[in-house]
Coordinates of C-alpha atoms and ligand atoms in Angstrom, one line a residue:
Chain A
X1 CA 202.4 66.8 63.3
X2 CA 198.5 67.5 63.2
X3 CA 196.7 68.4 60.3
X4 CA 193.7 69.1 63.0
X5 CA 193.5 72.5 64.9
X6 CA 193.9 71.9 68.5
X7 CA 190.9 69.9 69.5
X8 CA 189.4 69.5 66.2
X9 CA 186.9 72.6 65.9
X10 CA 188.5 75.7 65.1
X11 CA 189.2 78.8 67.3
X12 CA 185.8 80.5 66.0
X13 CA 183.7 77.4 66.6
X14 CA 185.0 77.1 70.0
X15 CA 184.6 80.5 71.0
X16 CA 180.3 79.7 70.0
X17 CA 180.4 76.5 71.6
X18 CA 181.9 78.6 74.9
X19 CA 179.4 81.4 74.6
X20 CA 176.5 78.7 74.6
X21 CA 178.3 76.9 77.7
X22 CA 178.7 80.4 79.8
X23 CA 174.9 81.0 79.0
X24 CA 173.8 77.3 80.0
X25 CA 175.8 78.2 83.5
X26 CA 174.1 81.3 83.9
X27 CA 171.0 80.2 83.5
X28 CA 171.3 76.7 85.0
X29 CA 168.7 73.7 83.3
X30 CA 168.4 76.2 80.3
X31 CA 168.7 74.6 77.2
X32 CA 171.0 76.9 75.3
X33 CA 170.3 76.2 71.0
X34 CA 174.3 76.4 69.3
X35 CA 175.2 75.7 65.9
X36 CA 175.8 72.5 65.6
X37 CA 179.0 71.4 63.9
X38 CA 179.0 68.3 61.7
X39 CA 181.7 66.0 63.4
X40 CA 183.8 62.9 62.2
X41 CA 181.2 60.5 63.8
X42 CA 177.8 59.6 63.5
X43 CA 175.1 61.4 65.1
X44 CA 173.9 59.3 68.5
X45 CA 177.8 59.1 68.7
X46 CA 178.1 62.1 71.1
X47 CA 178.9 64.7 68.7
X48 CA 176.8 67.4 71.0
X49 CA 179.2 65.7 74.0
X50 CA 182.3 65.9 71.4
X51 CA 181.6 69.6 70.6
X52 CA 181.3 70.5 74.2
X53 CA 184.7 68.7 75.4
X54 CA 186.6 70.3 72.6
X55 CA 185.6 74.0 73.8
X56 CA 186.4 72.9 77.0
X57 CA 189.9 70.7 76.8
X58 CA 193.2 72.6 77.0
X59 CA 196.6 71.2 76.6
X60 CA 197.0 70.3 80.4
X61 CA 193.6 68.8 80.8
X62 CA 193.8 65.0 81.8
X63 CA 190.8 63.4 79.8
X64 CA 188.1 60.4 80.3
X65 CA 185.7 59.0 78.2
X66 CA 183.1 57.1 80.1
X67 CA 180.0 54.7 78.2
X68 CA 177.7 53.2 80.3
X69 CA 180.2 53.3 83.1
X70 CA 183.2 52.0 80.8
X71 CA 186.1 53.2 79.7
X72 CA 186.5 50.1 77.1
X73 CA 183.6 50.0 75.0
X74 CA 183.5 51.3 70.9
X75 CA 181.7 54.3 71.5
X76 CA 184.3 55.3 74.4
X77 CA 187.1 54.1 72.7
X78 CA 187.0 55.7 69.8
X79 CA 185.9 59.4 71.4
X80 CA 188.5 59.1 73.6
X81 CA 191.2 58.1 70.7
X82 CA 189.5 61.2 69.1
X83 CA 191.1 63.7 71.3
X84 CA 194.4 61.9 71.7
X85 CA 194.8 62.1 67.8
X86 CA 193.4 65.8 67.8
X87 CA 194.4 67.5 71.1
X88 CA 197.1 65.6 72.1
X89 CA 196.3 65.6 75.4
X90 CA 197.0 62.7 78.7
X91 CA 193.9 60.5 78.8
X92 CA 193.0 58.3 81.8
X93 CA 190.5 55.9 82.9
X94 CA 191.2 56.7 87.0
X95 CA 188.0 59.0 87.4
X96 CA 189.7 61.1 90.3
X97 CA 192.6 61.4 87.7
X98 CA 190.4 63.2 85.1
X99 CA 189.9 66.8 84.9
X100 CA 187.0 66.0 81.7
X101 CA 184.6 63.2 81.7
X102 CA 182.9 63.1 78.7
X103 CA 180.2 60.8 79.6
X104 CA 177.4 58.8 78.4
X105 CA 174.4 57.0 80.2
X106 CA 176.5 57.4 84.2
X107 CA 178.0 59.6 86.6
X108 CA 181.0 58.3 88.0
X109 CA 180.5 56.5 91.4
X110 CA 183.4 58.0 93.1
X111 CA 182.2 62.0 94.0
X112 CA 183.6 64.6 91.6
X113 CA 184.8 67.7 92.7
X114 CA 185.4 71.4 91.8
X115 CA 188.6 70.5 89.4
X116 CA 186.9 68.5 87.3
X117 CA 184.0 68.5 84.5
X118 CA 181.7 66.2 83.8
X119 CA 180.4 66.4 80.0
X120 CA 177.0 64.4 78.8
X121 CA 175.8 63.3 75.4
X122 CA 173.0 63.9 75.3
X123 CA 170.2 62.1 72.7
X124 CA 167.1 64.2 73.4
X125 CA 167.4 67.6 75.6
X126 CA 163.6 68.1 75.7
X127 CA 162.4 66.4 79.2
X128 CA 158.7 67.6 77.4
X129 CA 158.5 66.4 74.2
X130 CA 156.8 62.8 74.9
X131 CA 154.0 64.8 75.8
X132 CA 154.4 68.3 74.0
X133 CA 155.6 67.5 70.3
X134 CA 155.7 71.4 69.2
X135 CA 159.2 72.9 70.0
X136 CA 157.2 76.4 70.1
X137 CA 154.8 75.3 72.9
X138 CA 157.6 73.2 74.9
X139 CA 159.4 76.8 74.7
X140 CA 156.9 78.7 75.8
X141 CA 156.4 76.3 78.7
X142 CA 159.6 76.5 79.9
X143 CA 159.5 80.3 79.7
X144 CA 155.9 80.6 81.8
X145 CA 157.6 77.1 84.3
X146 CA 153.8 75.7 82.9
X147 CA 155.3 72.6 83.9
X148 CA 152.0 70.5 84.9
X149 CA 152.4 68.3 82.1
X150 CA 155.7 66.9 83.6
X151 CA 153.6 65.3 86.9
X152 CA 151.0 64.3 84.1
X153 CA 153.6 62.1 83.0
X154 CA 154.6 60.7 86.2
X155 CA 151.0 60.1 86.7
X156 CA 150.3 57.7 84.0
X157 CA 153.5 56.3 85.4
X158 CA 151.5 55.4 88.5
X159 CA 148.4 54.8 87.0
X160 CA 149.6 52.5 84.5
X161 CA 152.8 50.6 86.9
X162 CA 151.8 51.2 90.8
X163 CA 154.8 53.3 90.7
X164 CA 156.8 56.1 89.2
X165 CA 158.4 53.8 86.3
X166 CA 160.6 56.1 84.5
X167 CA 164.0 54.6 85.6
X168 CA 166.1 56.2 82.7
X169 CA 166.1 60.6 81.8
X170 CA 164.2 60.9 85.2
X171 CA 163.2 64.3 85.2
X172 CA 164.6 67.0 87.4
X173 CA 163.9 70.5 88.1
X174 CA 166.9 72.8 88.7
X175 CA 167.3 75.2 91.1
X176 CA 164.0 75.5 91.6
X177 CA 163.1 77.3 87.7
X178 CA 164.1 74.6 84.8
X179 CA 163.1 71.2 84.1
X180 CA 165.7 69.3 82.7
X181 CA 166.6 65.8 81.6
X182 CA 169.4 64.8 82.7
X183 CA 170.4 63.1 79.8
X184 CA 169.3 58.7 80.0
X185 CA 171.3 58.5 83.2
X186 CA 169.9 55.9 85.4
X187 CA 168.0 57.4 88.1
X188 CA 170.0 55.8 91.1
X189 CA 172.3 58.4 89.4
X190 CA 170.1 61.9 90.0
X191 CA 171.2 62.3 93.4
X192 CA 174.6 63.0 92.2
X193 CA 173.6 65.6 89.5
X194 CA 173.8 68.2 92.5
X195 CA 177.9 68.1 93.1
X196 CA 180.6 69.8 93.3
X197 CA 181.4 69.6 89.6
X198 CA 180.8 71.6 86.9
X199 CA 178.4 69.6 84.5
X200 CA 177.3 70.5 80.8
X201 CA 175.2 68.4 78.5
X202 CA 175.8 68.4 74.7
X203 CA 173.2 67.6 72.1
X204 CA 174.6 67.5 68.6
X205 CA 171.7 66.4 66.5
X206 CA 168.9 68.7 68.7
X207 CA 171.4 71.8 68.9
X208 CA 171.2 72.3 72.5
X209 CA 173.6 73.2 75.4
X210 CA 172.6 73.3 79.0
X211 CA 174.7 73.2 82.0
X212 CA 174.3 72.5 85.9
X213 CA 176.9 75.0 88.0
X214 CA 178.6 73.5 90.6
X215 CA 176.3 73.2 93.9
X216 CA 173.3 73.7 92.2
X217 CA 170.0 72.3 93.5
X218 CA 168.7 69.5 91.5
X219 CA 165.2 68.1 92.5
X220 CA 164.1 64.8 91.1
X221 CA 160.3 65.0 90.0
X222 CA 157.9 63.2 92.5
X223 CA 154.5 63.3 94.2
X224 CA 154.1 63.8 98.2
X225 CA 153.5 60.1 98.3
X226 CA 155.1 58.7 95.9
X227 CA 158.6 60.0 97.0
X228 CA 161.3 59.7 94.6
X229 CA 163.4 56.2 94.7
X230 CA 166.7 56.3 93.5
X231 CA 166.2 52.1 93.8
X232 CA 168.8 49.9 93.1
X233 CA 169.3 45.9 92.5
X234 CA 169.1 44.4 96.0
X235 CA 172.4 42.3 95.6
X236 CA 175.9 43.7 96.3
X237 CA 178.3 43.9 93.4
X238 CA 180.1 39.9 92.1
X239 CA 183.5 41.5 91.9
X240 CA 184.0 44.3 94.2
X241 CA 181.3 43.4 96.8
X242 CA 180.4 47.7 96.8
X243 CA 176.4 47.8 98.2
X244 CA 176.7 51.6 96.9
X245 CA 177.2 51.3 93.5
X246 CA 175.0 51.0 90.2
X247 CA 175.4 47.5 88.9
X248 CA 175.3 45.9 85.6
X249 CA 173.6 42.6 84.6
X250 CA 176.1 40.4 82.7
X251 CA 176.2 37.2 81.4
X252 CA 179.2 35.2 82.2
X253 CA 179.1 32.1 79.6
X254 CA 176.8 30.4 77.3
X255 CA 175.0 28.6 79.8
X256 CA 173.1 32.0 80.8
X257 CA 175.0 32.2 84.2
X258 CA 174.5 35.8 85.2
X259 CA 176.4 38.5 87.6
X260 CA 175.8 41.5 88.5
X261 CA 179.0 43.6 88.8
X262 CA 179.2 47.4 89.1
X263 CA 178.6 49.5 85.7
X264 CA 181.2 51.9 86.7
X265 CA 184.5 49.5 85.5
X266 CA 187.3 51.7 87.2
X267 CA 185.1 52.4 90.6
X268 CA 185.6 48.4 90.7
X269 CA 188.3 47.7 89.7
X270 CA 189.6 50.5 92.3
X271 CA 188.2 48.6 95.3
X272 CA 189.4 45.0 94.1
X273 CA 192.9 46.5 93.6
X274 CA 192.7 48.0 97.5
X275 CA 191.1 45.3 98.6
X276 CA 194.1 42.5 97.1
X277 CA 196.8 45.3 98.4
X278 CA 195.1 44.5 102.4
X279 CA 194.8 40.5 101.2
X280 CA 198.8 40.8 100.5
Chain B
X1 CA 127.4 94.4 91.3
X2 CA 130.2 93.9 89.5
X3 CA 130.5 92.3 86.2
X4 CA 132.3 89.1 85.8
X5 CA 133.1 90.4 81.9
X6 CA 132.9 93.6 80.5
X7 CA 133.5 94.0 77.1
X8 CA 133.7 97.0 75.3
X9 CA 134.2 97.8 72.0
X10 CA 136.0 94.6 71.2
X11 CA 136.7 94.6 67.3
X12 CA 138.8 92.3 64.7
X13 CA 139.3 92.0 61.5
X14 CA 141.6 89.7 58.9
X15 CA 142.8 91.9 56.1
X16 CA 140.3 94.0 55.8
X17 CA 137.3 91.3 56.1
X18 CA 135.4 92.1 59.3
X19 CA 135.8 89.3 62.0
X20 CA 133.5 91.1 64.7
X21 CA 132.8 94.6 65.0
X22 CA 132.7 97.0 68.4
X23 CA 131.0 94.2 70.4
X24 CA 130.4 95.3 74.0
X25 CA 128.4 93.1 76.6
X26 CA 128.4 92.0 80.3
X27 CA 128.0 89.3 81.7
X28 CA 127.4 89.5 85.6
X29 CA 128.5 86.1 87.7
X30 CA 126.4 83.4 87.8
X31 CA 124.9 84.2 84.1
X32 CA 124.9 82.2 81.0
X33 CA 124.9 84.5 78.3
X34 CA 124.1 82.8 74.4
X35 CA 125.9 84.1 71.1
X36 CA 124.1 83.2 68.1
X37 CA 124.1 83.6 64.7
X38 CA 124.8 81.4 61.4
X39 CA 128.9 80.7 60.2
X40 CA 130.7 83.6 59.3
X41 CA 128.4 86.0 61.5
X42 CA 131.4 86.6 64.2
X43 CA 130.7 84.5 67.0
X44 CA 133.2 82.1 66.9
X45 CA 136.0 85.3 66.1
X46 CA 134.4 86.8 68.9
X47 CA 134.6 83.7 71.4
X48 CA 138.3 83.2 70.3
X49 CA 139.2 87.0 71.0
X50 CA 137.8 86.6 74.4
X51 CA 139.1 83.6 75.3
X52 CA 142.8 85.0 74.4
X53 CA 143.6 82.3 71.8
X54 CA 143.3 85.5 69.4
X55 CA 144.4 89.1 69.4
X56 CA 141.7 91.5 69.0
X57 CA 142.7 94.8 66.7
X58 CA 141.0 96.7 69.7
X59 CA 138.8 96.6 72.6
X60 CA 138.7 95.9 76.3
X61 CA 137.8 92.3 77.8
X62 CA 137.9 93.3 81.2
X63 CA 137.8 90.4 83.9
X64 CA 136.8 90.4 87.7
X65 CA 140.2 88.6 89.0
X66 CA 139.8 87.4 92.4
X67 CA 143.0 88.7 93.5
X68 CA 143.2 92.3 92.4
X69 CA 139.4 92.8 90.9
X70 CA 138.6 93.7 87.0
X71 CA 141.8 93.8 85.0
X72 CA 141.7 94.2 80.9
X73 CA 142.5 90.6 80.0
X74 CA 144.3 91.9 77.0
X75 CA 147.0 93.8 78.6
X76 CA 148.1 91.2 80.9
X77 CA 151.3 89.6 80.9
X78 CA 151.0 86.0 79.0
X79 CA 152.0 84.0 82.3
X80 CA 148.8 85.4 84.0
X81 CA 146.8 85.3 81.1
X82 CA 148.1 81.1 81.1
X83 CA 147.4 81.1 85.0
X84 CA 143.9 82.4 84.3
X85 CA 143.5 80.3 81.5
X86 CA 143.9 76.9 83.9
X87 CA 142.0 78.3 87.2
X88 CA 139.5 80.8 86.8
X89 CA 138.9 80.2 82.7
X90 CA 137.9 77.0 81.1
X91 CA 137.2 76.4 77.1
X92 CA 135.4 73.5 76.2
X93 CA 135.8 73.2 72.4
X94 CA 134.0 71.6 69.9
X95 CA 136.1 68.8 68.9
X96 CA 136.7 67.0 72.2
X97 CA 140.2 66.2 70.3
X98 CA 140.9 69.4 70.6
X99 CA 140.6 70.2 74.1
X100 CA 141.9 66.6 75.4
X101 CA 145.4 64.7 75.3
X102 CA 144.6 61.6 73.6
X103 CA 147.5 59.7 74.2
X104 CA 146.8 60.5 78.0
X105 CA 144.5 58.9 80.5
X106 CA 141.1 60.1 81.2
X107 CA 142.3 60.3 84.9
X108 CA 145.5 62.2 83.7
X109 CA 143.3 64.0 81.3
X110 CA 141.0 65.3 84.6
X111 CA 144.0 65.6 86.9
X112 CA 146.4 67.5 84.5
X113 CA 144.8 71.2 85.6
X114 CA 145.0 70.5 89.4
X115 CA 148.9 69.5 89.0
X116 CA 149.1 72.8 86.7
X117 CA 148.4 74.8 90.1
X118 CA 150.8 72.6 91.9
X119 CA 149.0 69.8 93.4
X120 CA 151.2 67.2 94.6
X121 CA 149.6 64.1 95.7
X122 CA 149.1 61.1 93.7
X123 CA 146.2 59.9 96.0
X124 CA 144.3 63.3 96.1
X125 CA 144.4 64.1 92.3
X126 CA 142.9 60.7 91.6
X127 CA 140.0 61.2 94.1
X128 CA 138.9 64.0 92.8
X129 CA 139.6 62.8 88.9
X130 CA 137.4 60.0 90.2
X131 CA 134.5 62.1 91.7
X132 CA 134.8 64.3 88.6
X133 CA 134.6 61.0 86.0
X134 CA 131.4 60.2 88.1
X135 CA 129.6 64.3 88.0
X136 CA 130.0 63.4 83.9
X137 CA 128.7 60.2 84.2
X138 CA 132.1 58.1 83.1
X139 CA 132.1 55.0 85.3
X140 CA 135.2 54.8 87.5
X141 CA 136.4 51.7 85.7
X142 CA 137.1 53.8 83.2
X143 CA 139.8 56.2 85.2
X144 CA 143.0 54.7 83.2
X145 CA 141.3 54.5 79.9
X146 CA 142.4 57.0 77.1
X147 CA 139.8 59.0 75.4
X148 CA 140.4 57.4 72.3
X149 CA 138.0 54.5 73.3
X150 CA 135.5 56.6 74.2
X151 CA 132.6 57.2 72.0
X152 CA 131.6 61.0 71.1
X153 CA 129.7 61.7 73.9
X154 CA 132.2 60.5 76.2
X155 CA 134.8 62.6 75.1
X156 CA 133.0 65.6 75.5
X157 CA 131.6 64.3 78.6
X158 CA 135.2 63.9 79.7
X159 CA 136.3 67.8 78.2
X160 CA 134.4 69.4 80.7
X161 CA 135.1 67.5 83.8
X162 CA 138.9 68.3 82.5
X163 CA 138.3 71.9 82.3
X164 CA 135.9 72.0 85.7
X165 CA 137.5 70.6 88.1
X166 CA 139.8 73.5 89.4
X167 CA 136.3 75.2 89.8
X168 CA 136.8 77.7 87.2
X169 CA 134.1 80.6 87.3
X170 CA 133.8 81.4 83.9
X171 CA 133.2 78.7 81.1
X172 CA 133.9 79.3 77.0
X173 CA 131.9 76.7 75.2
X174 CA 132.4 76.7 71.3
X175 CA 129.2 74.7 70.0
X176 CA 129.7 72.1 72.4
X177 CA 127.2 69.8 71.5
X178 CA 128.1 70.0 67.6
X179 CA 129.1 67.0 66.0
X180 CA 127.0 64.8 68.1
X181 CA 123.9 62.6 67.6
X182 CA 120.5 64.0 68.7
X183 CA 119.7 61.6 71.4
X184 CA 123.4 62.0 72.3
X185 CA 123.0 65.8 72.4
X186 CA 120.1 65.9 74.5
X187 CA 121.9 64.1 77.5
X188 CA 125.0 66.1 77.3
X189 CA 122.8 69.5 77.3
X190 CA 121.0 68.5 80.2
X191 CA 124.5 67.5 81.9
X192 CA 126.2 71.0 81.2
X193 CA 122.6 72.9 82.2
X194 CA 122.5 70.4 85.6
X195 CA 126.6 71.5 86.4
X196 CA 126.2 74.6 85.6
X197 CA 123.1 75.7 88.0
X198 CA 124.9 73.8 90.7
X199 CA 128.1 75.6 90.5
X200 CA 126.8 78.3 89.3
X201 CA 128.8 78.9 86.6
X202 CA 129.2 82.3 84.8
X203 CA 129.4 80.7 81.3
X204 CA 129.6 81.7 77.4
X205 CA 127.8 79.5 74.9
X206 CA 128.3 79.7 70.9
X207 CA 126.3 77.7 68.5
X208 CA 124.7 78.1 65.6
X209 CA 121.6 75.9 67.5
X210 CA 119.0 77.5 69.2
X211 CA 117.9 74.4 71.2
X212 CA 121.0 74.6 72.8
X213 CA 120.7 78.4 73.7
X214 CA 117.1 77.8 74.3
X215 CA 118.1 75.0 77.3
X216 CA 121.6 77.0 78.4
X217 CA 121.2 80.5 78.3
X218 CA 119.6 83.3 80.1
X219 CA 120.3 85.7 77.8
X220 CA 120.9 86.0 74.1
X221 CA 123.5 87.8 71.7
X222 CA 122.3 87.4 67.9
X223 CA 125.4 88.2 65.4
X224 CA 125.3 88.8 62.1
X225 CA 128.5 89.7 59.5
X226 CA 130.3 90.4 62.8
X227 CA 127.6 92.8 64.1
X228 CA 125.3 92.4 67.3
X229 CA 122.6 92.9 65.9
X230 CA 120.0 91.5 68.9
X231 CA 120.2 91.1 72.4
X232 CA 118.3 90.6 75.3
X233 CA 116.6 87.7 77.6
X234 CA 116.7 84.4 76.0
X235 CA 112.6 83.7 76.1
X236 CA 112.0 87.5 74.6
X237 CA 114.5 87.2 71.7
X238 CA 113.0 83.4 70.8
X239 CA 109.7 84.1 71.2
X240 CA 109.5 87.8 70.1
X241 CA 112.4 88.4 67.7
X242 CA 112.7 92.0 67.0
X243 CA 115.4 92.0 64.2
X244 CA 114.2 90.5 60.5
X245 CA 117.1 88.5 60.5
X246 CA 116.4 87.0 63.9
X247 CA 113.0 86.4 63.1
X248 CA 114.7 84.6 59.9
X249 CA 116.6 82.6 62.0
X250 CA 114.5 81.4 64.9
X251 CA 111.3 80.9 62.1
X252 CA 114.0 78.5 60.3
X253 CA 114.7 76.2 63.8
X254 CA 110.7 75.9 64.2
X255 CA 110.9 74.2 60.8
X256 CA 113.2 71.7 61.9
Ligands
ZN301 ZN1 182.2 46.2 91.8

């Protein structure tokens, strides 16, 4: 028996956390402020994503818990215990399995559709506040779209590197009216932000909530000629052998031997497992 | 013709303590008119309620848009009051920290305004940051420096080509030679006087120095304990002041 209410956060808390959600979806790219709830877990931890997956999960949901692409690492691990102890409910790592993703740094490789939802922790919701440090002015900006700053950024990025060098939080702007980070996603990822998924982005310690609706339109940042470039390491994955996947740089012994082998774990192992089943 | 600005009546005060009191004025395109007067007189309460970065208790400022002609400045919305504020308007402060991002290039400083009003491409907004840098006299080399190298004079140098080069037609400048040295002064005088015959910018000066009115401006404001209390053409009010206290004043420049 639980001594947790369903999920953790009671009824009350859930019903603000849903409130701030339904606005985010409205107003897609919005950031949404909610009352923050202090959580079991450190802040930088995903208590914003937490918060958000609790007033989302029912009993029947089917959950995943994704860090950097992995389904095995602490921070995944011990979110996704989290709601097994609290909610009970069937947890997987098979992304088409899911109906949540709570997620952190990736979107899955394989493409999401309209039964599932894809939850981000977010760090820092503010795609301004390198340049703009007042929370009042960064408002106001995104109230009046005075978005010039943003290319400002991405000029220095040119300026300074020969090319747009933001490869992490690369801005977007949604449905042609918000900017909006997309929380430190690689960039190779920002194409996917427009899907058929519903996606909502949790900040605990910044108090923000913002959503993209399914189908949205989600427009990296970029100049005329300086296109965006999704870009991605020019070497197919070590494992799987996948050309179309984000890969991660690991080091295989303690010589320094490296690999590169796709950051998304069960998109991999997926393709070695089909790919022994036609070896057999 | 037209006024560019027509103020009328514009008054504010804080508490009780008068700020400026039922100024009214135009200035026609093309003219630089000169407000001066000592610290506390108004002018700087006066510059601030025209430029919108404070609300006036009441008045008109009434502004000859280029899409739909004069509109009273103050009763626009605050998204066309911003749009005005980075095309048609330009306020060159004092402190060059003020009106520059320090942490930003002086190319990104120049080009931030042109990708405000969409612009687009890379190559373009540096061309023109470039040919800007060089009407202020900042070498090119300079283009990815940030203004916190510069000296002074750069900065300030660096302000205006920031707040110019969407080709604004009418210029706020709040004592914008203050702070510097003399020799210093004198160059960057003779650079805002050079720009703003060749643009022919409609432009409003502040200062508490009548050198820089004497070089700038074609007409003259002289306010005292937020009254305007002189005006008229710049040579007539320096060389024939008809107020006592503007006699006061320009006697105590010929001193210096
Ligand atoms: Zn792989």
């Amino acid at each position: 028996m639980s001594d947790y209410n369903f999920a953790y956060l009671d009824e009350q808390t859930k019903r603000m956390i849903r409130r701030a959600i339904l606005k985010g979806v409205a107003v897609p790219g919005y950031q949404v402020p909610f009352a923050s709830r202090e959580m079991p877990m450190p802040y930088g931890w995903g208590t914003g994503g937490v918060q958000v997956t609790a007033a989302c999960l029912t009993p029947e949901d089917t959950l995943k818990v994704i860090d950097q692409g992995a389904d095995d690492t602490t921070n995944a691990v011990s979110i996704r215990k989290f709601f097994e102890k609290t909610a009970d409910v069937a947890v997987t790592e098979k992304t088409a399995e899911a109906t949540i993703i709570q997620t952190r740094h990736r979107i899955p490789e394989v493409t999401l559709t309209e039964d599932q939802i894809l939850v981000y922790q977010v760090p820092m919701p503010e795609p301004l506040r390198f340049l703009e440090p007042s929370e009042v002015e960064t408002r106001k900006m995104h109230a009046l779209q005075d978005y010039g700053l943003m290319h400002v950024k991405l000029y220095e990025d040119i300026a300074r590197h020969g090319e747009i060098a933001t490869a992490y939080s690369y801005p977007v702007m949604v449905e042609d009216r918000y900017v909006m980070s997309p929380s430190p996603i690689p960039k190779f990822d920002n194409p996917k932000l427009e899907s058929a998924a519903l996606q909502l982005f949790g900040a605990g310690r910044e108090q923000r909530i913002y959503a993209v609706p399914p189908f949205t339109k989600v427009v990296s940042l970029d100049f005329d000629d300086y296109p965006f470039d999704p870009s991605k390491a020019p070497h197919p994955c070590a494992l799987c052998a996948a050309e179309d996947s984000y890969l991660d740089e690991v080091i295989t012994d303690d010589q320094g031997t490296r690999m590169f082998v796709c950051s998304d774990t069960d998109f991999c192992a997926d393709r070695r497992a089909a790919q022994e089943g036609e070896a057999a | 013709m037209t006024p560019l600005l027509d103020v009328k009546d514009l008054t504010k005060t804080y508490g009780g303590r008068v700020g400026c009191t039922d100024v009214s004025f135009r200035l026609y395109p093309g003219e630089v008119l000169g407000i001066v007067g000592e610290s506390g007189s108004g002018k700087s309460t006066l510059l601030n309620c025209l430029a919108g970065h404070l609300p006036p208790d009441r008045g008109q400022v009434i502004f000859d848009t280029r899409a739909e002609g004069p509109r009273d400045v103050l009763t626009m919305s605050e998204p066309e009051r911003r749009m005005l504020g980075r095309t048609d308007w330009a306020f060159v402060h004092q402190n060059p920290r003020d009106g520059l991002r320090m942490r930003i290039s002086a190319g990104g400083n120049v080009g931030e305004r042109l990708m405000a009003v969409g612009a687009r491409h890379y190559g373009e907004i540096r061309a023109q940051a470039t040919d800007w840098l060089g009407r202020v006299e900042i070498s090119e080399t300079r283009i990815d420096d940030r203004p916190s190298a510069f000296s002074g004079g750069m900065q300030q140098r660096l302000q205006i080509a920031r707040n110019l080069v969407t080709g604004p037609r009418l210029v706020f400048m709040d004592e914008p030679t203050g702070g510097l040295d003399v020799s210093v002064q004198a160059r960057l005088l003779d650079l805002i006087r050079g720009l703003v015959r060749r643009m022919g910018l409609s432009a409003i000066v502040v200062t508490h120095d009548l050198a820089v009115v004497r070089l700038l401006a074609d007409r003259l404001m002289v306010m005292k304990d937020g009254h305007v209390i002189e005006t008229g053409l710049t040579d007539q009010v320096l060389d024939d002041p008809q107020a006592p206290y503007t006699q006061l004043l320009v006697s105590s420049v010929l001193q210096v």
